[in-house]
PDB file of C-alpha atoms in Angstrom:
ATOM      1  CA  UNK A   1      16.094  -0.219 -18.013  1.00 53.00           C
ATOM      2  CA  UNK A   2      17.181   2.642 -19.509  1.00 55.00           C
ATOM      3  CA  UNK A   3      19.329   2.237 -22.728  1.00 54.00           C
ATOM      4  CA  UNK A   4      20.206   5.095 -25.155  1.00 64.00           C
ATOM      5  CA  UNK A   5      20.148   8.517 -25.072  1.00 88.00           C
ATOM      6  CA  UNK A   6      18.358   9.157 -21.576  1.00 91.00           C
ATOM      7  CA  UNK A   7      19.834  10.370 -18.405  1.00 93.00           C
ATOM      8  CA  UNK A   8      18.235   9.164 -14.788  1.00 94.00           C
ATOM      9  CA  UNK A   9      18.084  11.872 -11.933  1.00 96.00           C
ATOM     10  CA  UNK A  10      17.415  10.860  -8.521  1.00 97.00           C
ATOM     11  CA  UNK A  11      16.034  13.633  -6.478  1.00 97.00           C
ATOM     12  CA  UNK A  12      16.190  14.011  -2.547  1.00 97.00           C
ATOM     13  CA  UNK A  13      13.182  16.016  -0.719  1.00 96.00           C
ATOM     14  CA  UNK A  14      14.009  16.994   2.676  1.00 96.00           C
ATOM     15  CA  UNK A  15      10.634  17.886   4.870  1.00 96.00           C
ATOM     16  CA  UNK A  16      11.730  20.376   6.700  1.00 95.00           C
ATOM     17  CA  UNK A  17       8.672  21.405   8.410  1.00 95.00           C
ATOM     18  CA  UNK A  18       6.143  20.263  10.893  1.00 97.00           C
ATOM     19  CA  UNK A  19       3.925  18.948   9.026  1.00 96.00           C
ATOM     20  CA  UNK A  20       3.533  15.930   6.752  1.00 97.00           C
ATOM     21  CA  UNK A  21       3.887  17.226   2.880  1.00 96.00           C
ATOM     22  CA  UNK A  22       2.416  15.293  -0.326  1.00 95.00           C
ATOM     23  CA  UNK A  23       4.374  14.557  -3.230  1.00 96.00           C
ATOM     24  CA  UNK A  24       1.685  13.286  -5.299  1.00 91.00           C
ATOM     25  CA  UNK A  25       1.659  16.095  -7.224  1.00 91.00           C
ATOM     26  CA  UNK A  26       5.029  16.917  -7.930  1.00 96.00           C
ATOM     27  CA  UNK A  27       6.551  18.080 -11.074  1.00 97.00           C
ATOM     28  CA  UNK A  28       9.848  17.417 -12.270  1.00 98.00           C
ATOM     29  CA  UNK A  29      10.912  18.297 -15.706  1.00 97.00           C
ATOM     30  CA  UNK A  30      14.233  18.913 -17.695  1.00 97.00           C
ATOM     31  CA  UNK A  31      15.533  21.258 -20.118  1.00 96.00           C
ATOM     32  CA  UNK A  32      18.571  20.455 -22.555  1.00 92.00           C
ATOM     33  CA  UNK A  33      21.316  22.676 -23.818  1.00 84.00           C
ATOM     34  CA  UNK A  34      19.631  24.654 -26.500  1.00 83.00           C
ATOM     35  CA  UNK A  35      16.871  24.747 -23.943  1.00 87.00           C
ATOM     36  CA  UNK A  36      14.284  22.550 -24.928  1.00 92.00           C
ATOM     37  CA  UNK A  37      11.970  20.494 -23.303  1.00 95.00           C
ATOM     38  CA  UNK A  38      12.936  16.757 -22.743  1.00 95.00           C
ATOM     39  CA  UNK A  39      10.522  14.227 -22.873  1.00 94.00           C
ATOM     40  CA  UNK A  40      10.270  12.466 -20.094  1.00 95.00           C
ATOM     41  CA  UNK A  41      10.077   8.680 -19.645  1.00 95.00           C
ATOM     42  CA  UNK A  42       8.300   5.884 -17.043  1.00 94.00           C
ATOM     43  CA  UNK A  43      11.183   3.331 -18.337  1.00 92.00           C
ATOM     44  CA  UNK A  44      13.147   1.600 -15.100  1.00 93.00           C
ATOM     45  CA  UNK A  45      15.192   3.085 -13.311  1.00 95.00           C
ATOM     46  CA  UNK A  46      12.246   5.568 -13.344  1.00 96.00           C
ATOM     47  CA  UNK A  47      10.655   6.120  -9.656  1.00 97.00           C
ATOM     48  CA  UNK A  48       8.776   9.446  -8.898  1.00 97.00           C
ATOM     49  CA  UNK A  49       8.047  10.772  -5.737  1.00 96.00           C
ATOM     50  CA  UNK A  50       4.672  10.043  -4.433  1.00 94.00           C
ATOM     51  CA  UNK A  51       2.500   9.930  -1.117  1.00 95.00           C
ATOM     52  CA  UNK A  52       3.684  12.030   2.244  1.00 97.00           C
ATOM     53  CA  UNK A  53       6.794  12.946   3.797  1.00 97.00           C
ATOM     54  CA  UNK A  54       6.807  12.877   7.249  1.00 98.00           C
ATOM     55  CA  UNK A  55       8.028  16.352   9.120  1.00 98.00           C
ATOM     56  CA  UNK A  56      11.992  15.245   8.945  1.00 97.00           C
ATOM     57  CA  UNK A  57      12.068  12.652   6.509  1.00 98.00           C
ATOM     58  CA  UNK A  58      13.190  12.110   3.180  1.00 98.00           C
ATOM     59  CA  UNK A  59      12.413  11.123  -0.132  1.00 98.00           C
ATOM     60  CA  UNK A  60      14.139   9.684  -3.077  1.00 98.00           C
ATOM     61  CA  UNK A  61      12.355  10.124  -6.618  1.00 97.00           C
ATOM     62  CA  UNK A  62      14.236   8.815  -9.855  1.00 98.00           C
ATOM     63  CA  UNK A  63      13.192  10.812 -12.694  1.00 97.00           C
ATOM     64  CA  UNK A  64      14.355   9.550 -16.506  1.00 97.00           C
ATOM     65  CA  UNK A  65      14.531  12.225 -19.595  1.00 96.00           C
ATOM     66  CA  UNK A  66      15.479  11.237 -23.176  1.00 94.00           C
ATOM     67  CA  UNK A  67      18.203  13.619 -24.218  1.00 91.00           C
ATOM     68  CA  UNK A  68      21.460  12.932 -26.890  1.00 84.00           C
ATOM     69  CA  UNK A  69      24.755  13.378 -26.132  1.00 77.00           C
ATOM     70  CA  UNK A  70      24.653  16.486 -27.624  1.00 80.00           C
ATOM     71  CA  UNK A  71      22.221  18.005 -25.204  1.00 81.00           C
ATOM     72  CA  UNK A  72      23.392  17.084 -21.987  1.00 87.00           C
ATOM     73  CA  UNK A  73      26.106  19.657 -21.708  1.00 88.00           C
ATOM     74  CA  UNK A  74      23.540  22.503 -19.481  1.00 92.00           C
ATOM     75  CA  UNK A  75      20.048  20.643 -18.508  1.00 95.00           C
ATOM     76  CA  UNK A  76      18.223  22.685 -16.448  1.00 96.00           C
ATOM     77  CA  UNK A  77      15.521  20.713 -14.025  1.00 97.00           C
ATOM     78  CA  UNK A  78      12.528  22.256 -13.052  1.00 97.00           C
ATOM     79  CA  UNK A  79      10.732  21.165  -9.204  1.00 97.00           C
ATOM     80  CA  UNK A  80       7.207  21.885  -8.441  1.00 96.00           C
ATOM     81  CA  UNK A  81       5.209  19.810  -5.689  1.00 93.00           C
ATOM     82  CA  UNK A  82       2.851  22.959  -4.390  1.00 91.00           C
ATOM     83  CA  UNK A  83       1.942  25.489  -6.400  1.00 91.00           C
ATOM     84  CA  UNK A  84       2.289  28.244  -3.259  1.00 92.00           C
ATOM     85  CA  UNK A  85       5.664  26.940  -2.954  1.00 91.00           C
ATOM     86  CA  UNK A  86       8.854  28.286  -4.608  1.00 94.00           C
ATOM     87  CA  UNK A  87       9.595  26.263  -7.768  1.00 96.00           C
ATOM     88  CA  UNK A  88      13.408  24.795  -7.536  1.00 96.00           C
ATOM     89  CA  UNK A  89      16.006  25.047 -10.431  1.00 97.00           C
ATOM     90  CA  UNK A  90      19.046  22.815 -10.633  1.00 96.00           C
ATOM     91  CA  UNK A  91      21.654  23.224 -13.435  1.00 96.00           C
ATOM     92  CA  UNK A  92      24.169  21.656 -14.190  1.00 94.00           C
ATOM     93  CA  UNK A  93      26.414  19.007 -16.876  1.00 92.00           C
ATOM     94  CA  UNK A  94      24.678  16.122 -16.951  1.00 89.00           C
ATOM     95  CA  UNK A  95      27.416  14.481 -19.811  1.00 82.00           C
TER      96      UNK A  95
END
């Protein structure tokens, strides 16, 4: 259980092509306000993404970062799961 100064992120992947994809190798990682690296952390509620997603499926992947207060204000997340893919960036207030 997460308790403190970390924020959980769960993360939907959408397959939206006709083949299975694997998330095995999936990145996620998080940025705080002054734009720093957060560490991450394997503490509950924590739940990558792993295995394949079926062409038209879904999958849910909890990821947990230790951040303050203080730094929560612009995190930036970073998505990589192929490295010919386009890497996704969400931003956003996570206070």
């Amino acid at each position: 259980m997460v308790s403190g100064k970390a924020v959980a992120f769960t993360l939907r992947f959408r397959n939206g092509t006709a083949k299975a994809l694997d998330l095995g190798d999936a990145v996620v990682t998080a940025e705080v306000t002054d734009g720093d690296p957060a560490s991450d952390s394997s503490s509950k509620p924590s739940s990558p993404w792993k295995g394949d997603v079926a062409p038209g499926a879904t999958a849910d992947g909890t990821y947990v970062f230790l951040m303050s207060g203080g730094d929560r204000d612009r995190v930036t997340l970073t998505v990589t799961y192929d490295p010919t893919q386009p890497v996704v960036r969400l931003r956003g207030d996570a206070s």
